[in-house]
Coordinates of C-alpha atoms and ligand atoms in Angstrom, one line a residue:
M1 CA 0.0 0.0 0.0
S2 CA 1.2 3.5 -0.8
S3 CA 2.4 5.2 2.4
I4 CA 0.8 8.4 1.2
A5 CA -2.7 7.4 0.3
S6 CA -3.8 6.8 3.9
K7 CA -2.6 10.0 5.3
N8 CA -5.3 12.6 5.8
A9 CA -3.9 15.3 7.9
K10 CA -3.8 18.2 5.5
K11 CA -7.0 19.8 6.6
S12 CA -6.4 19.1 10.2
A13 CA -3.9 20.6 12.5
P14 CA -0.5 21.1 10.9
A15 CA 1.8 18.2 11.2
A16 CA 5.6 18.0 11.5
K17 CA 7.5 19.8 8.8
G18 CA 7.4 17.8 5.7
S19 CA 4.8 15.4 7.0
K20 CA 2.9 13.8 4.2
T21 CA -0.8 14.2 4.0
A22 CA -3.4 13.7 1.3
A23 CA -6.7 15.5 1.3
A24 CA -8.8 12.6 0.2
S25 CA -9.1 9.7 2.5
K26 CA -8.0 6.3 1.4
G27 CA -10.4 5.0 -1.2
S28 CA -11.2 8.3 -2.8
G29 CA -8.4 8.0 -5.3
G30 CA -10.7 6.6 -8.0
E31 CA -11.0 3.3 -9.6
L32 CA -8.3 0.8 -10.1
I33 CA -6.5 1.5 -13.4
Q34 CA -6.1 -1.7 -15.4
H35 CA -3.3 -2.7 -17.8
P36 CA -2.1 -6.2 -18.8
I37 CA 1.4 -5.2 -17.6
F38 CA 0.0 -4.8 -14.1
D39 CA -1.3 -8.4 -14.1
E40 CA 1.9 -9.8 -15.7
L41 CA 4.1 -8.2 -13.1
G42 CA 1.7 -8.7 -10.1
F43 CA 1.3 -5.0 -9.2
Q44 CA -0.4 -3.8 -6.1
T45 CA -4.2 -3.7 -6.5
D46 CA -4.8 -0.7 -4.2
P47 CA -6.2 2.1 -6.5
N48 CA -4.3 4.6 -4.3
N49 CA -1.0 2.9 -4.7
L50 CA 1.4 5.7 -5.9
Y51 CA 3.6 3.4 -7.9
R52 CA 0.7 1.9 -9.9
Q53 CA -0.7 5.3 -10.5
T54 CA 2.6 6.7 -11.7
V55 CA 3.4 3.8 -14.0
S56 CA -0.2 3.9 -15.4
S57 CA 0.4 7.4 -16.8
M58 CA 3.5 6.1 -18.6
L59 CA 1.7 3.0 -20.0
Q60 CA -1.0 5.3 -21.4
A61 CA 1.6 7.1 -23.4
A62 CA 3.4 3.9 -24.3
D63 CA 0.2 2.4 -25.7
L64 CA -0.5 5.5 -27.8
M65 CA 3.0 5.5 -29.4
N66 CA 3.1 1.7 -29.8
L67 CA 6.1 1.2 -27.6
P68 CA 7.3 -2.5 -27.8
S69 CA 5.9 -4.5 -25.0
R70 CA 9.4 -5.6 -23.8
L71 CA 10.2 -2.0 -23.1
K72 CA 6.9 -1.5 -21.3
L73 CA 7.9 -4.4 -19.1
I74 CA 11.4 -3.2 -18.5
L75 CA 10.3 0.3 -17.6
A76 CA 7.4 -0.8 -15.4
Q77 CA 9.8 -2.1 -12.7
P78 CA 13.1 -0.8 -11.3
K79 CA 16.3 -2.7 -12.0
N80 CA 17.4 -2.7 -8.3
E81 CA 15.6 -2.1 -5.0
I82 CA 18.0 -1.8 -2.2
M83 CA 16.9 -1.7 1.5
V84 CA 19.3 -1.3 4.4
N85 CA 18.9 -1.3 8.1
F86 CA 21.6 0.4 10.1
P87 CA 22.2 1.2 13.8
V88 CA 23.1 4.7 14.9
R89 CA 24.1 6.0 18.4
M90 CA 22.0 8.9 19.6
D91 CA 23.3 11.8 21.7
D92 CA 22.1 10.1 24.9
G93 CA 24.2 7.0 24.2
E94 CA 21.2 4.8 23.2
F95 CA 21.2 3.1 19.7
R96 CA 18.4 3.3 17.2
L97 CA 17.9 1.3 14.1
F98 CA 17.1 3.2 10.8
K99 CA 15.8 2.0 7.5
G100 CA 17.3 3.4 4.2
Y101 CA 16.4 2.9 0.6
R102 CA 18.1 3.2 -2.8
V103 CA 16.0 2.3 -5.9
Q104 CA 17.9 2.2 -9.2
H105 CA 15.2 2.3 -11.8
N106 CA 17.0 2.4 -15.1
N107 CA 20.4 3.2 -16.5
A108 CA 20.0 2.8 -20.2
L109 CA 20.9 6.5 -20.8
G110 CA 23.6 6.9 -18.2
P111 CA 24.3 6.5 -14.4
Y112 CA 21.3 6.3 -12.1
K113 CA 20.5 9.8 -10.8
G114 CA 18.0 11.0 -8.2
G115 CA 17.5 12.5 -4.8
L116 CA 17.5 11.2 -1.2
R117 CA 14.4 11.9 0.8
F118 CA 14.6 12.1 4.6
H119 CA 11.1 11.6 5.9
P120 CA 9.4 9.4 8.6
D121 CA 6.9 8.1 6.0
V122 CA 9.2 7.1 3.3
H123 CA 8.3 3.7 1.9
L124 CA 9.6 1.5 -0.9
D125 CA 6.7 2.2 -3.3
D126 CA 7.2 5.9 -2.9
V127 CA 10.9 5.6 -3.7
K128 CA 10.1 3.4 -6.6
S129 CA 7.7 6.0 -8.0
L130 CA 10.2 8.8 -7.6
A131 CA 13.0 6.7 -9.2
F132 CA 10.7 5.9 -12.1
L133 CA 9.9 9.6 -12.6
M134 CA 13.7 10.4 -12.6
T135 CA 14.2 8.0 -15.6
M136 CA 11.5 9.8 -17.5
K137 CA 12.7 13.3 -16.5
C138 CA 16.3 12.8 -17.4
S139 CA 15.3 11.3 -20.7
L140 CA 12.9 14.2 -21.5
V141 CA 15.3 17.0 -20.5
G142 CA 18.2 15.4 -22.5
V143 CA 20.8 14.7 -19.7
P144 CA 22.9 11.5 -19.9
F145 CA 21.5 10.0 -16.7
G146 CA 19.0 7.2 -15.8
G147 CA 16.7 7.3 -12.8
G148 CA 17.2 6.5 -9.2
K149 CA 15.9 7.7 -5.8
G150 CA 16.5 6.9 -2.2
G151 CA 15.9 7.9 1.3
I152 CA 16.0 7.3 5.0
K153 CA 12.9 6.7 7.2
V154 CA 13.7 9.6 9.6
D155 CA 12.3 12.9 10.6
P156 CA 15.3 15.2 10.2
Y157 CA 13.6 17.9 12.3
K158 CA 13.5 15.7 15.3
H159 CA 17.2 15.0 15.5
T160 CA 20.2 17.2 16.5
K161 CA 22.8 18.1 14.0
T162 CA 25.2 15.6 15.5
E163 CA 22.7 12.8 15.3
M164 CA 21.8 13.6 11.7
E165 CA 25.5 13.6 10.8
R166 CA 25.9 10.1 12.2
I167 CA 22.7 8.9 10.6
V168 CA 23.7 10.3 7.2
R169 CA 27.3 9.0 7.3
R170 CA 26.2 5.5 8.5
F171 CA 23.6 5.4 5.7
T172 CA 26.3 6.4 3.2
A173 CA 28.5 3.6 4.5
A174 CA 25.6 1.1 4.1
I175 CA 25.1 2.0 0.4
A176 CA 28.6 3.1 -0.5
H177 CA 29.3 0.0 -2.7
Q178 CA 26.0 0.6 -4.5
I179 CA 26.6 4.2 -5.6
G180 CA 29.5 6.0 -7.4
P181 CA 30.3 9.0 -9.6
D182 CA 29.9 6.9 -12.7
Y183 CA 27.2 4.5 -11.5
D184 CA 24.6 6.2 -9.2
I185 CA 24.7 9.8 -8.2
P186 CA 22.2 10.9 -5.4
A187 CA 21.1 14.5 -4.7
P188 CA 18.8 16.3 -2.2
D189 CA 15.1 15.9 -2.0
V190 CA 12.4 16.6 0.7
G191 CA 14.1 16.8 4.1
S192 CA 17.7 16.7 2.9
N193 CA 20.0 19.6 2.2
S194 CA 23.4 20.6 1.0
Q195 CA 25.0 19.9 4.4
H196 CA 23.7 16.3 4.2
M197 CA 25.2 16.1 0.7
A198 CA 28.5 17.3 2.0
W199 CA 28.6 14.6 4.7
I200 CA 27.7 12.0 2.0
A201 CA 30.5 13.2 -0.3
D202 CA 33.0 13.3 2.5
T203 CA 32.1 9.8 3.8
Y204 CA 32.1 8.3 0.3
S205 CA 35.5 10.0 -0.4
F206 CA 36.9 8.5 2.8
L207 CA 35.6 5.0 2.0
S208 CA 36.3 4.9 -1.7
E209 CA 40.1 5.7 -1.3
V210 CA 40.1 7.1 -4.9
G211 CA 41.1 10.7 -4.2
G212 CA 42.2 11.3 -7.7
H213 CA 38.9 10.4 -9.4
Q214 CA 36.6 13.2 -8.1
P215 CA 34.9 11.1 -5.5
E216 CA 32.8 14.2 -4.6
A217 CA 31.0 13.7 -8.0
V218 CA 29.2 10.8 -6.3
I219 CA 26.6 13.3 -5.2
T220 CA 25.1 16.7 -6.4
G221 CA 23.4 19.5 -4.5
K222 CA 26.6 20.0 -2.5
P223 CA 27.5 23.4 -1.0
V224 CA 29.3 25.7 -3.5
E225 CA 32.3 25.7 -1.1
F226 CA 32.7 21.9 -1.6
G227 CA 32.1 21.1 -5.2
G228 CA 28.6 22.4 -5.6
S229 CA 27.3 24.5 -8.5
V230 CA 26.1 28.0 -8.3
G231 CA 22.5 28.1 -9.3
R232 CA 21.7 24.6 -8.0
E233 CA 19.7 25.7 -5.0
K234 CA 17.2 27.7 -7.1
A235 CA 17.4 25.4 -10.1
T236 CA 14.1 23.5 -9.7
G237 CA 12.2 26.8 -9.2
Q238 CA 14.0 28.4 -12.1
G239 CA 13.1 25.4 -14.3
V240 CA 9.4 25.8 -13.2
V241 CA 9.5 29.4 -14.3
D242 CA 11.4 28.7 -17.5
T243 CA 8.6 26.1 -18.3
L244 CA 5.9 28.6 -17.6
V245 CA 7.6 31.2 -19.8
E246 CA 7.5 28.7 -22.6
M247 CA 4.1 27.3 -22.1
L248 CA 1.9 30.2 -20.8
P249 CA 1.7 32.2 -24.1
E250 CA -0.3 29.5 -25.8
I251 CA -2.6 29.2 -22.8
G252 CA -3.1 33.0 -23.0
V253 CA -1.6 33.9 -19.7
D254 CA 1.0 36.7 -19.2
I255 CA 3.5 36.1 -16.4
K256 CA 3.6 39.8 -15.6
G257 CA 0.7 40.5 -13.4
C258 CA -0.6 36.9 -13.3
K259 CA -1.9 35.6 -10.0
V260 CA -0.2 32.5 -8.4
S261 CA -0.9 30.2 -5.5
I262 CA 1.8 27.9 -4.2
L263 CA 1.4 24.7 -2.2
G264 CA 4.6 24.1 -0.2
Y265 CA 7.2 26.8 0.4
G266 CA 10.4 24.8 0.8
N267 CA 13.1 24.7 -1.8
V268 CA 11.0 24.3 -4.9
G269 CA 8.0 26.4 -3.8
S270 CA 9.9 29.3 -2.4
W271 CA 12.3 29.6 -5.4
T272 CA 9.4 29.4 -7.8
G273 CA 7.7 32.1 -5.8
R274 CA 10.7 34.4 -5.6
I275 CA 11.6 34.1 -9.3
L276 CA 8.0 34.6 -10.4
H277 CA 7.7 37.6 -8.0
D278 CA 10.8 39.1 -9.7
R279 CA 9.2 38.7 -13.1
G280 CA 6.1 40.6 -12.1
A281 CA 3.7 37.9 -11.0
K282 CA 1.6 38.2 -7.9
I283 CA 1.9 35.5 -5.3
V284 CA -1.5 35.7 -3.6
A285 CA -1.8 32.4 -1.6
V286 CA 0.6 30.0 -0.1
M287 CA 0.0 26.9 2.1
D288 CA 2.5 24.6 3.8
H289 CA 2.4 22.2 6.7
T290 CA 1.9 25.1 9.1
G291 CA -1.2 26.5 7.4
G292 CA -2.3 28.8 4.6
I293 CA -2.0 32.6 4.0
L294 CA -3.6 35.0 1.6
S295 CA -3.0 38.5 0.3
E296 CA -5.0 39.7 -2.6
S297 CA -2.6 42.5 -3.2
G298 CA 0.3 40.0 -3.4
L299 CA 2.8 38.5 -0.8
D300 CA 6.4 39.6 -0.7
A301 CA 7.9 36.2 -1.9
H302 CA 11.4 37.1 -0.6
A303 CA 10.3 38.2 2.8
L304 CA 8.1 35.0 3.0
A305 CA 11.1 32.8 2.2
A306 CA 13.2 34.5 4.9
H307 CA 10.3 34.1 7.4
C308 CA 10.1 30.3 6.6
S309 CA 13.8 29.9 7.0
K310 CA 13.6 31.5 10.4
V311 CA 10.5 30.0 11.8
G312 CA 10.0 26.8 9.7
G313 CA 6.8 27.6 7.9
V314 CA 4.4 30.3 6.5
A315 CA 2.3 30.6 9.7
G316 CA 2.7 33.9 11.4
F317 CA 3.8 35.8 8.3
K318 CA 2.8 39.5 8.8
G319 CA 0.6 41.3 6.3
A320 CA -1.4 38.2 5.2
E321 CA -4.7 36.8 6.2
R322 CA -4.7 33.2 7.6
I323 CA -6.8 30.8 5.5
D324 CA -7.8 27.1 5.8
A325 CA -7.0 24.4 3.2
D326 CA -10.4 24.8 1.4
E327 CA -10.0 28.5 1.1
F328 CA -6.5 28.0 -0.2
Y329 CA -7.5 25.6 -2.9
S330 CA -10.5 27.7 -3.9
T331 CA -8.5 31.0 -4.3
K332 CA -8.9 32.3 -7.8
V333 CA -5.5 32.5 -9.6
D334 CA -4.0 32.0 -13.0
V335 CA -1.3 29.5 -12.0
F336 CA -1.4 27.0 -9.2
V337 CA 2.0 25.5 -8.2
P338 CA 1.9 22.3 -6.1
A339 CA 5.4 22.2 -4.6
A340 CA 4.9 20.0 -1.5
L341 CA 4.4 16.2 -1.7
E342 CA 2.7 13.5 -3.8
Q343 CA -1.0 12.9 -4.3
M344 CA -2.1 16.3 -2.9
I345 CA -4.4 17.1 -5.8
Q346 CA -7.0 14.3 -5.6
E347 CA -10.6 14.7 -6.8
P348 CA -11.8 17.0 -4.1
E349 CA -8.9 19.5 -4.5
A350 CA -9.2 19.3 -8.3
R351 CA -12.9 20.4 -8.0
M352 CA -11.9 23.3 -5.7
I353 CA -8.9 24.6 -7.6
Q354 CA -9.7 27.8 -9.6
C355 CA -6.9 28.4 -12.1
K356 CA -6.0 28.1 -15.7
V357 CA -2.7 26.2 -15.3
V358 CA -1.3 23.7 -12.7
A359 CA 2.5 23.8 -12.9
E360 CA 3.7 20.7 -11.1
G361 CA 6.8 21.7 -9.1
A362 CA 6.4 18.6 -6.8
N363 CA 6.7 15.0 -8.1
A364 CA 3.4 13.2 -8.7
P365 CA 1.2 15.8 -7.0
T366 CA -1.8 15.1 -9.1
T367 CA -3.6 11.7 -8.9
P368 CA -5.0 10.3 -12.2
A369 CA -8.5 10.9 -10.8
G370 CA -7.6 14.4 -9.9
E371 CA -6.2 15.0 -13.3
R372 CA -9.4 13.8 -15.0
V373 CA -11.3 16.4 -13.0
L374 CA -8.9 19.2 -13.9
E375 CA -9.0 18.2 -17.5
S376 CA -12.8 18.1 -17.6
R377 CA -12.7 21.6 -16.2
G378 CA -10.4 22.9 -18.9
I379 CA -7.4 23.3 -16.6
E380 CA -4.0 22.7 -18.3
V381 CA -1.5 20.6 -16.3
L382 CA 2.2 21.1 -16.9
P383 CA 3.6 17.7 -15.9
A384 CA 6.3 17.3 -13.3
I385 CA 8.7 15.4 -15.5
L386 CA 8.9 18.6 -17.6
C387 CA 8.1 21.3 -15.1
N388 CA 10.5 20.3 -12.2
A389 CA 13.4 19.0 -14.4
G390 CA 15.5 22.1 -13.7
G391 CA 16.9 20.5 -10.5
V392 CA 18.4 17.4 -12.1
T393 CA 19.6 19.5 -15.1
V394 CA 21.7 21.7 -12.9
S395 CA 22.8 18.6 -10.9
Y396 CA 24.1 17.3 -14.2
F397 CA 26.0 20.6 -14.7
E398 CA 27.4 20.2 -11.2
W399 CA 28.6 16.7 -12.0
V400 CA 30.2 17.9 -15.3
Q401 CA 32.0 20.7 -13.4
N402 CA 33.3 18.2 -10.9
K403 CA 34.4 15.8 -13.6
T404 CA 36.2 18.6 -15.6
C405 CA 37.5 20.5 -12.6
R406 CA 35.8 23.7 -13.8
A407 CA 33.4 26.1 -12.1
W408 CA 30.8 27.7 -14.3
D409 CA 29.4 31.1 -13.4
L410 CA 25.7 31.7 -12.8
E411 CA 25.1 33.2 -16.2
E412 CA 26.4 30.0 -17.9
V413 CA 24.3 27.8 -15.6
D414 CA 21.1 29.7 -16.1
A415 CA 21.6 29.9 -19.9
Q416 CA 22.4 26.2 -20.2
L417 CA 19.4 25.4 -18.0
N418 CA 17.1 27.5 -20.1
K419 CA 18.3 25.8 -23.3
H420 CA 17.5 22.4 -21.8
M421 CA 14.1 23.5 -20.6
V422 CA 13.1 25.2 -23.8
R423 CA 14.1 22.2 -25.8
A424 CA 12.2 19.8 -23.6
A425 CA 9.1 22.0 -23.7
A426 CA 9.3 22.0 -27.5
K427 CA 9.5 18.2 -27.6
V428 CA 6.4 18.0 -25.4
R429 CA 4.5 20.5 -27.6
D430 CA 5.5 18.5 -30.7
A431 CA 4.4 15.2 -29.2
R432 CA 1.0 16.8 -28.2
K433 CA 0.5 18.0 -31.7
K434 CA 1.4 14.6 -33.2
Y435 CA -0.6 12.4 -30.8
K436 CA -3.4 14.8 -29.9
C437 CA -3.1 14.1 -26.2
N438 CA -2.7 16.0 -23.0
L439 CA 0.7 17.4 -21.9
R440 CA 1.4 14.6 -19.4
T441 CA 1.0 11.9 -22.0
A442 CA 3.0 14.0 -24.5
A443 CA 5.8 14.5 -22.0
Y444 CA 6.0 10.7 -21.4
I445 CA 5.9 10.1 -25.2
A446 CA 8.9 12.5 -25.7
A447 CA 10.8 10.8 -22.8
L448 CA 10.0 7.3 -24.1
E449 CA 11.1 8.2 -27.7
R450 CA 14.7 8.7 -26.4
L451 CA 14.6 5.6 -24.3
R452 CA 13.3 3.5 -27.2
A453 CA 16.0 4.8 -29.5
A454 CA 18.7 4.0 -26.9
Y455 CA 17.3 0.4 -26.4
E456 CA 17.1 -0.1 -30.1
I457 CA 20.8 0.8 -30.5
R458 CA 22.0 -0.9 -27.4
G459 CA 20.1 -4.1 -27.9
L460 CA 19.4 -6.5 -25.0
F461 CA 22.1 -8.5 -23.3
P462 CA 22.9 -11.4 -23.8
Ligands
NAD501 P1 11.2 20.9 1.0 O1 11.4 19.9 2.1 O2 12.2 21.9 0.8 O3 9.8 21.5 1.0 C1 8.6 20.8 1.2 C2 7.5 21.7 1.4 O4 6.2 21.0 1.5 C3 7.6 22.5 2.7 O5 7.2 23.9 2.6 C4 6.5 21.8 3.6 O6 6.0 22.7 4.6 C5 5.5 21.5 2.6 N1 4.6 20.4 3.1 C6 4.9 19.3 3.7 N2 3.7 18.7 4.1 C7 2.7 19.5 3.7 C8 1.3 19.4 3.9 N3 0.8 18.4 4.4 N4 0.6 20.4 3.4 C9 1.1 21.5 2.8 N5 2.5 21.6 2.6 C10 3.2 20.6 3.1 O7 11.1 20.0 -0.3 P2 11.5 20.4 -1.8 O8 12.9 20.0 -2.2 O9 11.0 21.8 -2.1 O10 10.6 19.3 -2.6 C11 9.2 19.6 -2.8 C12 8.7 18.6 -4.0 O11 9.5 18.9 -5.2 C13 8.9 17.2 -3.7 O12 7.9 16.5 -4.4 C14 10.2 16.9 -4.4 O13 10.3 15.5 -4.8 C15 10.1 17.7 -5.6 N6 11.3 18.1 -6.3 C16 12.3 18.7 -5.6 C17 13.5 19.0 -6.3 C18 14.6 19.7 -5.6 O14 15.6 20.1 -6.3 N7 14.6 20.0 -4.3 C19 13.6 18.7 -7.6 C20 12.6 18.1 -8.3 C21 11.4 17.8 -7.6

């Protein structure tokens, strides 16, 4: 069962930072999506299972483009699912056992690549879904990586810095022989940050004893002082905005003056907000795990980001009205940016949302049932594998900089990122025109075309 589907805390009192919730209770995620591949591979039969939902969107595209069935089978399951359990000493001298994951979905296009989530509700099926999305994203955006994802079942906000350092280093030791600069390159995700990446790089360098081979390239999202890239921190938000700039004109929305609401104001949400604000958009509503806020005249996105860094969430931000979840979803805007967790736009939210475009900053924020409602209401969805691909693109630049011992400036990073985003958006538009489908299916088709070409050339061993 998906770990997410059963959580139903969003409308109730705010939970711990980053806690996963889903508005609709278990069972409201719609009917069970059928496909022969699910039967052949013995998939979960829970309609709310995130992995089944995620793969079903890909299979819809694969059927439309007549992808060979062997490729559907290969892509429907990850290559490797690694689970580790490791003990760590707490500050009080007691030991606790932690569970960690690394899922390597596909490496046909290059080394596995994808973030590490530190969250108490991380489960294998979530990590599989996120790894699967990375394969599709890297393919679509044209970087030479496959897809992976991982995480630790831990609440990073409930541990001291010294405990987190031991947890992260011990996890790194547990998976050190499964990752590598040319094999599998993790990065940050929800709950993890550049400091954690630095500890991972340092631990891996120590264990790998290959000082001359850029061991720090084993991970991206590092601090700039230790092999990180300028522009990586804001990269995902920048990519969301680059995508909007490309896609909004044909939807008839002008960024300057457009109204935006943002769900989640962490890395992705706050950078999307700040960059949109600087381009003349008006951020009118924001909701995170601490509650919702509204200002019809527009929130100061920079001041809000500073407030969140200081107090841990949007609650208490001065100059805004406090609103509940229903009011947040119902606020009339042009662009709605989900930038929190998975499955947060289910049928009830999809009925409430009042916007022209949903720009998916988060991974898998919209369930298939939610998407059907949005579609029926004429709301365009810019899919996550396009919209939030800026993060992995700049992670690729960081890796290239590590490998070539160079440091790009911000202008070069932003220009190269924009080139990738514009190209990916064009591929999605072309696929939509050719196959007369929605943007999510078009994005999967564009991603699958590159994977199909690679598999045709590589063949299948033996
Ligand atoms: P983050 O931890 O920095 O922020 C997560 C945000 O979600 C926080 O503001 C938190 O308050 C909010 N949130 C958590 N539970 C909530 C709830 N129940 N209701 C409302 N808000 C809630 O994480 P992030 O890095 O910004 O990632 C957000 C999403 O974007 C995830 O889906 C992640 O996989 C995806 N993503 C991140 C990156 C990246 O570079 N960080 C890249 C691509 C995709």
